[in-house]
Tab-separated table of N, CA and C and ligand atoms in Angstrom:
chain	number	residue	atom	x	y	z
A	1	UNK	N	-22.817	2.410	-53.674
A	1	UNK	CA	-23.492	2.813	-52.449
A	1	UNK	C	-23.824	1.602	-51.588
A	2	UNK	N	-24.335	0.627	-52.347
A	2	UNK	CA	-24.633	-0.627	-51.670
A	2	UNK	C	-23.385	-1.238	-51.047
A	3	UNK	N	-22.348	-1.139	-51.851
A	3	UNK	CA	-21.072	-1.688	-51.414
A	3	UNK	C	-20.566	-0.970	-50.150
A	4	UNK	N	-20.730	0.368	-50.232
A	4	UNK	CA	-20.279	1.180	-49.105
A	4	UNK	C	-21.083	0.890	-47.822
A	5	UNK	N	-22.405	0.715	-47.998
A	5	UNK	CA	-23.265	0.399	-46.842
A	5	UNK	C	-22.853	-0.926	-46.214
A	6	UNK	N	-22.572	-1.896	-47.134
A	6	UNK	CA	-22.131	-3.221	-46.631
A	6	UNK	C	-20.830	-3.094	-45.849
A	7	UNK	N	-19.962	-2.226	-46.449
A	7	UNK	CA	-18.643	-2.040	-45.844
A	7	UNK	C	-18.771	-1.454	-44.428
A	8	UNK	N	-19.667	-0.412	-44.348
A	8	UNK	CA	-19.800	0.197	-43.023
A	8	UNK	C	-20.471	-0.756	-42.030
A	9	UNK	N	-21.382	-1.589	-42.569
A	9	UNK	CA	-22.016	-2.582	-41.681
A	9	UNK	C	-20.971	-3.544	-41.147
A	10	UNK	N	-20.069	-3.925	-42.075
A	10	UNK	CA	-18.981	-4.823	-41.668
A	10	UNK	C	-18.130	-4.196	-40.571
A	11	UNK	N	-17.887	-2.883	-40.879
A	11	UNK	CA	-17.040	-2.138	-39.942
A	11	UNK	C	-17.674	-2.138	-38.533
A	12	UNK	N	-18.999	-1.857	-38.535
A	12	UNK	CA	-19.714	-1.812	-37.245
A	12	UNK	C	-19.694	-3.190	-36.589
A	13	UNK	N	-19.957	-4.202	-37.515
A	13	UNK	CA	-19.942	-5.555	-36.949
A	13	UNK	C	-18.566	-5.905	-36.375
A	14	UNK	N	-17.539	-5.428	-37.113
A	14	UNK	CA	-16.164	-5.711	-36.697
A	14	UNK	C	-15.800	-4.977	-35.409
A	15	UNK	N	-16.407	-3.817	-35.229
A	15	UNK	CA	-16.033	-3.017	-34.054
A	15	UNK	C	-16.740	-3.484	-32.790
A	16	UNK	N	-17.923	-4.021	-32.973
A	16	UNK	CA	-18.724	-4.363	-31.782
A	16	UNK	C	-18.010	-5.263	-30.774
A	17	UNK	N	-17.405	-6.358	-31.258
A	17	UNK	CA	-16.741	-7.209	-30.267
A	17	UNK	C	-15.601	-6.470	-29.573
A	18	UNK	N	-14.930	-5.576	-30.382
A	18	UNK	CA	-13.830	-4.811	-29.817
A	18	UNK	C	-14.333	-3.901	-28.690
A	19	UNK	N	-15.465	-3.237	-28.943
A	19	UNK	CA	-16.053	-2.356	-27.924
A	19	UNK	C	-16.442	-3.166	-26.683
A	20	UNK	N	-17.048	-4.319	-26.954
A	20	UNK	CA	-17.479	-5.141	-25.822
A	20	UNK	C	-16.286	-5.580	-24.998
A	21	UNK	N	-15.236	-5.937	-25.737
A	21	UNK	CA	-14.034	-6.377	-25.023
A	21	UNK	C	-13.486	-5.225	-24.170
A	22	UNK	N	-13.519	-4.022	-24.797
A	22	UNK	CA	-12.997	-2.872	-24.061
A	22	UNK	C	-13.877	-2.600	-22.826
A	23	UNK	N	-15.180	-2.661	-23.064
A	23	UNK	CA	-16.104	-2.424	-21.953
A	23	UNK	C	-15.891	-3.476	-20.866
A	24	UNK	N	-15.694	-4.718	-21.335
A	24	UNK	CA	-15.485	-5.812	-20.377
A	24	UNK	C	-14.215	-5.574	-19.546
A	25	UNK	N	-13.162	-5.141	-20.277
A	25	UNK	CA	-11.907	-4.880	-19.577
A	25	UNK	C	-12.076	-3.772	-18.560
A	26	UNK	N	-12.850	-2.749	-18.971
A	26	UNK	CA	-13.057	-1.630	-18.037
A	26	UNK	C	-13.770	-2.109	-16.776
A	27	UNK	N	-14.788	-2.929	-17.004
A	27	UNK	CA	-15.536	-3.453	-15.854
A	27	UNK	C	-14.620	-4.303	-14.987
A	28	UNK	N	-13.829	-5.138	-15.683
A	28	UNK	CA	-12.923	-6.022	-14.965
A	28	UNK	C	-11.918	-5.217	-14.149
A	29	UNK	N	-11.293	-4.216	-14.814
A	29	UNK	CA	-10.286	-3.430	-14.099
A	29	UNK	C	-10.915	-2.622	-12.967
A	30	UNK	N	-12.102	-2.107	-13.227
A	30	UNK	CA	-12.789	-1.353	-12.176
A	30	UNK	C	-13.060	-2.280	-10.993
A	31	UNK	N	-13.520	-3.479	-11.326
A	31	UNK	CA	-13.813	-4.453	-10.269
A	31	UNK	C	-12.569	-4.822	-9.492
A	32	UNK	N	-11.486	-5.089	-10.233
A	32	UNK	CA	-10.224	-5.454	-9.586
A	32	UNK	C	-9.740	-4.286	-8.726
A	33	UNK	N	-9.856	-3.084	-9.300
A	33	UNK	CA	-9.444	-1.882	-8.570
A	33	UNK	C	-10.227	-1.726	-7.290
A	34	UNK	N	-11.524	-1.974	-7.371
A	34	UNK	CA	-12.357	-1.846	-6.168
A	34	UNK	C	-11.969	-2.887	-5.122
A	35	UNK	N	-11.646	-4.103	-5.616
A	35	UNK	CA	-11.221	-5.143	-4.675
A	35	UNK	C	-9.927	-4.741	-3.980
A	36	UNK	N	-8.986	-4.199	-4.777
A	36	UNK	CA	-7.723	-3.730	-4.183
A	36	UNK	C	-7.995	-2.649	-3.160
A	37	UNK	N	-8.847	-1.700	-3.548
A	37	UNK	CA	-9.155	-0.588	-2.649
A	37	UNK	C	-9.764	-1.118	-1.359
A	38	UNK	N	-10.661	-2.108	-1.510
A	38	UNK	CA	-11.304	-2.675	-0.317
A	38	UNK	C	-10.280	-3.442	0.510
A	39	UNK	N	-9.413	-4.218	-0.206
A	39	UNK	CA	-8.428	-5.032	0.511
A	39	UNK	C	-7.444	-4.157	1.273
A	40	UNK	N	-7.087	-3.032	0.696
A	40	UNK	CA	-6.142	-2.130	1.370
A	40	UNK	C	-6.898	-1.210	2.318
A	41	UNK	N	-8.020	-0.717	1.845
A	41	UNK	CA	-8.755	0.290	2.616
A	41	UNK	C	-9.360	-0.244	3.894
A	42	UNK	N	-9.897	-1.455	3.876
A	42	UNK	CA	-10.591	-1.949	5.069
A	42	UNK	C	-9.652	-2.111	6.267
A	43	UNK	N	-8.474	-2.771	6.066
A	43	UNK	CA	-7.567	-2.851	7.227
A	43	UNK	C	-7.117	-1.467	7.698
A	44	UNK	N	-6.904	-0.542	6.760
A	44	UNK	CA	-6.499	0.820	7.143
A	44	UNK	C	-7.616	1.446	7.963
A	45	UNK	N	-8.848	1.272	7.491
A	45	UNK	CA	-10.006	1.814	8.227
A	45	UNK	C	-10.064	1.210	9.633
A	46	UNK	N	-9.876	-0.125	9.668
A	46	UNK	CA	-9.930	-0.796	10.980
A	46	UNK	C	-8.838	-0.299	11.901
A	47	UNK	N	-7.625	-0.129	11.296
A	47	UNK	CA	-6.481	0.331	12.085
A	47	UNK	C	-6.777	1.708	12.670
A	48	UNK	N	-7.344	2.574	11.828
A	48	UNK	CA	-7.621	3.941	12.280
A	48	UNK	C	-8.804	3.987	13.240
A	49	UNK	N	-9.804	3.157	12.983
A	49	UNK	CA	-11.031	3.220	13.767
A	49	UNK	C	-10.881	2.538	15.126
A	50	UNK	N	-10.012	1.506	15.212
A	50	UNK	CA	-9.976	0.742	16.459
A	50	UNK	C	-9.533	1.549	17.684
A	51	UNK	N	-8.520	2.430	17.577
A	51	UNK	CA	-8.207	3.211	18.796
A	51	UNK	C	-9.371	4.095	19.208
A	52	UNK	N	-10.113	4.589	18.220
A	52	UNK	CA	-11.257	5.446	18.537
A	52	UNK	C	-12.330	4.632	19.251
A	53	UNK	N	-12.626	3.429	18.702
A	53	UNK	CA	-13.667	2.634	19.355
A	53	UNK	C	-13.190	2.117	20.718
A	54	UNK	N	-11.889	1.802	20.812
A	54	UNK	CA	-11.367	1.368	22.107
A	54	UNK	C	-11.442	2.509	23.124
A	55	UNK	N	-11.120	3.700	22.671
A	55	UNK	CA	-11.175	4.857	23.569
A	55	UNK	C	-12.600	5.108	24.032
A	56	UNK	N	-13.555	4.960	23.123
A	56	UNK	CA	-14.933	5.214	23.544
A	56	UNK	C	-15.433	4.090	24.445
A	57	UNK	N	-14.959	2.843	24.197
A	57	UNK	CA	-15.308	1.738	25.108
A	57	UNK	C	-14.739	2.005	26.495
A	58	UNK	N	-13.487	2.458	26.523
A	58	UNK	CA	-12.840	2.742	27.810
A	58	UNK	C	-13.544	3.876	28.537
A	59	UNK	N	-13.997	4.873	27.783
A	59	UNK	CA	-14.695	6.003	28.398
A	59	UNK	C	-16.050	5.574	28.958
A	60	UNK	N	-16.593	4.501	28.387
A	60	UNK	CA	-17.913	4.042	28.807
A	60	UNK	C	-17.856	3.185	30.076
A	61	UNK	N	-16.641	2.887	30.584
A	61	UNK	CA	-16.517	2.054	31.785
A	61	UNK	C	-17.036	2.833	32.996
A	62	UNK	N	-17.945	2.217	33.743
A	62	UNK	CA	-18.512	2.864	34.930
A	62	UNK	C	-18.095	2.184	36.222
A	63	UNK	N	-17.565	0.967	36.082
A	63	UNK	CA	-17.251	0.179	37.273
A	63	UNK	C	-16.183	-0.861	36.947
A	64	UNK	N	-15.265	-1.085	37.883
A	64	UNK	CA	-14.311	-2.179	37.713
A	64	UNK	C	-14.271	-3.000	38.998
A	65	UNK	N	-14.064	-4.301	38.824
A	65	UNK	CA	-13.952	-5.196	39.959
A	65	UNK	C	-12.483	-5.609	40.062
A	66	UNK	N	-11.908	-5.468	41.236
A	66	UNK	CA	-10.485	-5.775	41.422
A	66	UNK	C	-10.369	-7.025	42.284
A	67	UNK	N	-10.170	-8.189	41.654
A	67	UNK	CA	-10.094	-9.438	42.414
A	67	UNK	C	-8.964	-9.393	43.444
A	68	UNK	N	-9.263	-9.885	44.637
A	68	UNK	CA	-8.297	-9.982	45.741
A	68	UNK	C	-7.816	-8.639	46.292
A	69	UNK	N	-8.335	-7.533	45.774
A	69	UNK	CA	-7.907	-6.225	46.299
A	69	UNK	C	-8.377	-6.046	47.742
A	70	UNK	N	-9.370	-6.825	48.157
A	70	UNK	CA	-9.841	-6.769	49.553
A	70	UNK	C	-8.743	-7.203	50.534
A	71	UNK	N	-7.694	-7.877	49.997
A	71	UNK	CA	-6.569	-8.322	50.847
A	71	UNK	C	-5.481	-7.252	50.961
A	72	UNK	N	-5.699	-6.109	50.332
A	72	UNK	CA	-4.710	-5.029	50.394
A	72	UNK	C	-4.484	-4.623	51.858
A	73	UNK	N	-3.226	-4.594	52.262
A	73	UNK	CA	-2.918	-4.304	53.667
A	73	UNK	C	-3.262	-2.868	54.031
A	74	UNK	N	-3.602	-2.697	55.301
A	74	UNK	CA	-3.884	-1.344	55.794
A	74	UNK	C	-2.627	-0.478	55.653
A	75	UNK	N	-2.852	0.758	55.293
A	75	UNK	CA	-1.717	1.683	55.149
A	75	UNK	C	-1.014	1.536	53.812
A	76	UNK	N	-1.669	0.843	52.875
A	76	UNK	CA	-1.035	0.708	51.556
A	76	UNK	C	-2.029	1.007	50.437
A	77	UNK	N	-1.491	1.077	49.241
A	77	UNK	CA	-2.314	1.436	48.092
A	77	UNK	C	-1.932	0.597	46.894
A	78	UNK	N	-2.815	0.525	45.943
A	78	UNK	CA	-2.493	-0.167	44.685
A	78	UNK	C	-3.053	0.639	43.519
A	79	UNK	N	-2.380	0.511	42.388
A	79	UNK	CA	-2.855	1.158	41.160
A	79	UNK	C	-3.753	0.171	40.430
A	80	UNK	N	-4.682	0.686	39.668
A	80	UNK	CA	-5.518	-0.171	38.825
A	80	UNK	C	-5.920	0.635	37.596
A	81	UNK	N	-6.545	-0.069	36.652
A	81	UNK	CA	-7.003	0.606	35.433
A	81	UNK	C	-8.493	0.809	35.519
A	82	UNK	N	-8.909	2.034	35.333
A	82	UNK	CA	-10.347	2.309	35.260
A	82	UNK	C	-10.600	2.760	33.828
A	83	UNK	N	-11.020	1.820	32.969
A	83	UNK	CA	-11.088	2.118	31.534
A	83	UNK	C	-9.680	2.377	31.045
A	84	UNK	N	-9.466	3.533	30.419
A	84	UNK	CA	-8.139	3.852	29.896
A	84	UNK	C	-7.285	4.601	30.904
A	85	UNK	N	-7.862	4.965	32.038
A	85	UNK	CA	-7.130	5.822	32.982
A	85	UNK	C	-6.634	5.057	34.205
A	86	UNK	N	-5.525	5.507	34.779
A	86	UNK	CA	-5.063	4.865	36.003
A	86	UNK	C	-5.895	5.329	37.196
A	87	UNK	N	-6.109	4.398	38.103
A	87	UNK	CA	-6.803	4.729	39.348
A	87	UNK	C	-5.928	4.298	40.508
A	88	UNK	N	-6.240	4.799	41.692
A	88	UNK	CA	-5.486	4.385	42.886
A	88	UNK	C	-6.478	4.034	43.985
A	89	UNK	N	-6.231	2.872	44.591
A	89	UNK	CA	-7.069	2.396	45.691
A	89	UNK	C	-6.224	2.447	46.953
A	90	UNK	N	-6.736	3.089	47.983
A	90	UNK	CA	-5.986	3.214	49.244
A	90	UNK	C	-6.783	2.547	50.363
A	91	UNK	N	-6.094	1.690	51.112
A	91	UNK	CA	-6.683	1.084	52.305
A	91	UNK	C	-6.024	1.758	53.497
A	92	UNK	N	-6.752	2.670	54.130
A	92	UNK	CA	-6.168	3.433	55.229
A	92	UNK	C	-6.015	2.588	56.492
A	93	UNK	N	-5.139	3.071	57.388
A	93	UNK	CA	-4.846	2.362	58.637
A	93	UNK	C	-6.090	2.176	59.500
A	94	UNK	N	-7.056	3.094	59.398
A	94	UNK	CA	-8.285	2.969	60.203
A	94	UNK	C	-9.347	2.118	59.486
A	95	UNK	N	-8.912	1.385	58.479
A	95	UNK	CA	-9.746	0.447	57.718
A	95	UNK	C	-10.748	1.131	56.770
A	96	UNK	N	-10.572	2.404	56.500
A	96	UNK	CA	-11.420	3.027	55.476
A	96	UNK	C	-10.752	2.840	54.118
A	97	UNK	N	-11.591	2.807	53.105
A	97	UNK	CA	-11.109	2.589	51.735
A	97	UNK	C	-11.438	3.815	50.902
A	98	UNK	N	-10.508	4.176	50.049
A	98	UNK	CA	-10.702	5.330	49.170
A	98	UNK	C	-10.150	4.970	47.795
A	99	UNK	N	-10.831	5.412	46.756
A	99	UNK	CA	-10.288	5.235	45.405
A	99	UNK	C	-10.499	6.520	44.621
A	100	UNK	N	-9.547	6.851	43.806
A	100	UNK	CA	-9.677	8.013	42.938
A	100	UNK	C	-8.928	7.834	41.633
A	101	UNK	N	-9.276	8.716	40.716
A	101	UNK	CA	-8.568	8.729	39.448
A	101	UNK	C	-7.159	9.228	39.761
A	102	UNK	N	-6.155	8.501	39.276
A	102	UNK	CA	-4.768	8.869	39.616
A	102	UNK	C	-4.156	9.787	38.563
A	103	UNK	N	-4.991	10.612	37.960
A	103	UNK	CA	-4.514	11.524	36.912
A	103	UNK	C	-4.494	12.943	37.478
A	104	UNK	N	-3.314	13.520	37.536
A	104	UNK	CA	-3.157	14.866	38.086
A	104	UNK	C	-4.009	15.866	37.299
A	105	UNK	N	-4.672	16.735	38.027
A	105	UNK	CA	-5.551	17.707	37.362
A	105	UNK	C	-4.766	18.896	36.791
A	106	UNK	N	-3.443	18.889	36.994
A	106	UNK	CA	-2.634	19.954	36.399
A	106	UNK	C	-2.362	19.616	34.937
A	107	UNK	N	-1.442	18.700	34.677
A	107	UNK	CA	-1.143	18.350	33.282
A	107	UNK	C	-1.186	16.843	33.054
A	108	UNK	N	-1.999	16.165	33.851
A	108	UNK	CA	-2.347	14.762	33.612
A	108	UNK	C	-1.247	13.729	33.845
A	109	UNK	N	-0.241	14.035	34.652
A	109	UNK	CA	0.722	12.999	35.052
A	109	UNK	C	0.018	12.051	36.032
A	110	UNK	N	0.596	10.868	36.213
A	110	UNK	CA	0.018	9.909	37.151
A	110	UNK	C	0.533	10.206	38.566
A	111	UNK	N	-0.389	10.270	39.513
A	111	UNK	CA	0.011	10.566	40.895
A	111	UNK	C	0.356	9.263	41.621
A	112	UNK	N	1.169	9.378	42.688
A	112	UNK	CA	1.573	8.204	43.469
A	112	UNK	C	1.229	8.420	44.942
A	113	UNK	N	0.996	7.278	45.589
A	113	UNK	CA	0.707	7.310	47.025
A	113	UNK	C	2.018	7.289	47.781
A	114	UNK	N	2.180	8.194	48.737
A	114	UNK	CA	3.373	8.201	49.589
A	114	UNK	C	2.905	8.042	51.028
A	115	UNK	N	2.984	6.800	51.505
A	115	UNK	CA	2.446	6.453	52.826
A	115	UNK	C	3.122	7.242	53.945
A	116	UNK	N	4.448	7.351	53.868
A	116	UNK	CA	5.165	8.008	54.970
A	116	UNK	C	4.777	9.486	55.119
A	117	UNK	N	4.446	10.151	54.013
A	117	UNK	CA	3.995	11.557	54.109
A	117	UNK	C	2.476	11.661	54.112
A	118	UNK	N	1.809	10.519	54.017
A	118	UNK	CA	0.356	10.466	53.927
A	118	UNK	C	-0.160	11.472	52.893
A	119	UNK	N	0.315	11.292	51.666
A	119	UNK	CA	-0.129	12.199	50.601
A	119	UNK	C	-0.118	11.491	49.247
A	120	UNK	N	-0.843	12.067	48.333
A	120	UNK	CA	-0.752	11.645	46.936
A	120	UNK	C	0.093	12.709	46.251
A	121	UNK	N	1.138	12.262	45.577
A	121	UNK	CA	2.126	13.193	45.062
A	121	UNK	C	2.251	13.073	43.551
A	122	UNK	N	2.323	14.225	42.904
A	122	UNK	CA	2.578	14.236	41.459
A	122	UNK	C	4.005	14.732	41.262
A	123	UNK	N	4.850	13.850	40.741
A	123	UNK	CA	6.267	14.173	40.609
A	123	UNK	C	6.545	15.177	39.485
A	124	UNK	N	5.595	15.363	38.578
A	124	UNK	CA	5.872	16.256	37.442
A	124	UNK	C	6.176	17.683	37.882
A	125	UNK	N	5.308	18.251	38.729
A	125	UNK	CA	5.542	19.638	39.178
A	125	UNK	C	5.294	19.779	40.675
A	126	UNK	N	5.339	18.670	41.394
A	126	UNK	CA	5.210	18.731	42.843
A	126	UNK	C	3.799	18.945	43.373
A	127	UNK	N	2.811	18.508	42.635
A	127	UNK	CA	1.417	18.623	43.097
A	127	UNK	C	1.151	17.654	44.250
A	128	UNK	N	0.380	18.095	45.232
A	128	UNK	CA	0.062	17.251	46.389
A	128	UNK	C	-1.454	17.218	46.588
A	129	UNK	N	-1.951	16.009	46.870
A	129	UNK	CA	-3.384	15.817	47.100
A	129	UNK	C	-3.605	15.107	48.427
A	130	UNK	N	-4.767	15.350	49.019
A	130	UNK	CA	-5.181	14.685	50.252
A	130	UNK	C	-5.526	13.219	49.940
A	131	UNK	N	-5.061	12.297	50.814
A	131	UNK	CA	-5.265	10.870	50.544
A	131	UNK	C	-6.688	10.384	50.859
A	132	UNK	N	-7.479	11.213	51.532
A	132	UNK	CA	-8.847	10.782	51.853
A	132	UNK	C	-9.882	11.418	50.944
A	133	UNK	N	-9.629	12.691	50.601
A	133	UNK	CA	-10.638	13.405	49.806
A	133	UNK	C	-10.204	13.629	48.364
A	134	UNK	N	-8.906	13.549	48.108
A	134	UNK	CA	-8.398	13.854	46.775
A	134	UNK	C	-8.249	15.349	46.548
A	135	UNK	N	-8.481	16.153	47.624
A	135	UNK	CA	-8.374	17.613	47.481
A	135	UNK	C	-6.952	18.015	47.117
A	136	UNK	N	-6.840	18.991	46.254
A	136	UNK	CA	-5.522	19.523	45.879
A	136	UNK	C	-5.060	20.434	47.015
A	137	UNK	N	-3.942	20.068	47.651
A	137	UNK	CA	-3.516	20.825	48.840
A	137	UNK	C	-2.220	21.616	48.635
A	138	UNK	N	-1.452	21.294	47.625
A	138	UNK	CA	-0.228	22.069	47.369
A	138	UNK	C	0.194	21.908	45.913
A	139	UNK	N	0.985	22.890	45.453
A	139	UNK	CA	1.500	22.820	44.090
A	139	UNK	C	0.487	23.326	43.068
A	140	UNK	N	0.785	23.097	41.803
A	140	UNK	CA	-0.028	23.700	40.746
A	140	UNK	C	-1.409	23.073	40.440
A	141	UNK	N	-1.742	21.870	40.918
A	141	UNK	CA	-3.043	21.313	40.517
A	141	UNK	C	-4.208	22.254	40.829
A	142	UNK	N	-5.066	22.530	39.839
A	142	UNK	CA	-6.142	23.504	40.023
A	142	UNK	C	-7.396	22.952	40.698
A	143	UNK	N	-7.545	21.625	40.720
A	143	UNK	CA	-8.754	21.076	41.342
A	143	UNK	C	-8.496	19.671	41.902
A	144	UNK	N	-9.431	19.134	42.698
A	144	UNK	CA	-9.227	17.816	43.322
A	144	UNK	C	-9.209	16.677	42.300
A	145	UNK	N	-8.698	15.536	42.752
A	145	UNK	CA	-8.770	14.315	41.943
A	145	UNK	C	-10.212	13.835	41.963
A	146	UNK	N	-10.590	13.150	40.887
A	146	UNK	CA	-11.957	12.627	40.842
A	146	UNK	C	-12.065	11.404	41.754
A	147	UNK	N	-12.994	11.447	42.689
A	147	UNK	CA	-13.158	10.340	43.636
A	147	UNK	C	-14.085	9.273	43.044
A	148	UNK	N	-13.841	8.020	43.430
A	148	UNK	CA	-14.711	6.904	43.054
A	148	UNK	C	-15.381	6.354	44.309
A	149	UNK	N	-16.424	5.581	44.075
A	149	UNK	CA	-17.102	4.893	45.168
A	149	UNK	C	-16.435	3.523	45.338
A	150	UNK	N	-16.220	3.093	46.574
A	150	UNK	CA	-15.559	1.814	46.837
A	150	UNK	C	-16.499	0.888	47.600
A	151	UNK	N	-16.636	-0.339	47.110
A	151	UNK	CA	-17.412	-1.354	47.824
A	151	UNK	C	-16.503	-2.561	48.035
A	152	UNK	N	-16.264	-2.913	49.282
A	152	UNK	CA	-15.413	-4.065	49.576
A	152	UNK	C	-16.280	-5.310	49.612
A	153	UNK	N	-15.961	-6.251	48.739
A	153	UNK	CA	-16.693	-7.525	48.646
A	153	UNK	C	-15.841	-8.621	49.290
A	154	UNK	N	-16.420	-9.810	49.528
A	154	UNK	CA	-15.638	-10.893	50.160
A	154	UNK	C	-14.389	-11.307	49.378
A	155	UNK	N	-14.427	-11.204	48.033
A	155	UNK	CA	-13.269	-11.647	47.269
A	155	UNK	C	-12.698	-10.564	46.340
A	156	UNK	N	-13.216	-9.364	46.469
A	156	UNK	CA	-12.747	-8.302	45.576
A	156	UNK	C	-13.108	-6.926	46.149
A	157	UNK	N	-12.654	-5.911	45.425
A	157	UNK	CA	-13.102	-4.549	45.722
A	157	UNK	C	-13.689	-4.005	44.425
A	158	UNK	N	-14.890	-3.459	44.537
A	158	UNK	CA	-15.541	-2.895	43.356
A	158	UNK	C	-15.436	-1.374	43.429
A	159	UNK	N	-14.903	-0.807	42.355
A	159	UNK	CA	-14.742	0.645	42.270
A	159	UNK	C	-15.678	1.145	41.178
A	160	UNK	N	-16.460	2.169	41.512
A	160	UNK	CA	-17.387	2.670	40.496
A	160	UNK	C	-17.446	4.193	40.495
A	161	UNK	N	-17.938	4.716	39.385
A	161	UNK	CA	-18.090	6.171	39.294
A	161	UNK	C	-19.135	6.623	40.284
A	162	UNK	N	-18.916	7.795	40.850
A	162	UNK	CA	-19.853	8.306	41.867
A	162	UNK	C	-21.135	8.795	41.188
B	201	FES	S1	1.121	17.448	36.146
B	201	FES	FE1	0.885	17.096	38.251
B	201	FES	S2	1.680	18.868	39.162
B	201	FES	FE2	1.853	19.245	37.050
């Protein structure tokens, strides 16, 4: 009996380092696994999250300054970026300035300025807008273009949400 007790004690003593080693390996592998997951997961998270954060940053834009846009000739227009969306700035022949979102209210194509017809035209389905008010005047667009406020500065034009 004594012998058997000694034997089992030996057995336990013999097993302990083995268990510890196994436990250690588990911790090690778990740790390594977590590092791999973090190393792979974080860039994936960043990749997925960045367009979302960029989109929300772009949506948060309330004003843009367009350097040298004050030199835009009368009777002409220029495109610009207002956050993620295209905008159009028009300098009319009578020296009035107008800016609007250049996104068609029908199916979101970009509209263009056509000086000779004095209109904003959407080539996708023939939508036509007024160049001063952005009102939808022909074709399928259901509502006017969104107008912006324009401030002409000595070295730029500042366009902001109304
Ligand atoms: S998207 Fe502009 S008219 Fe259809």
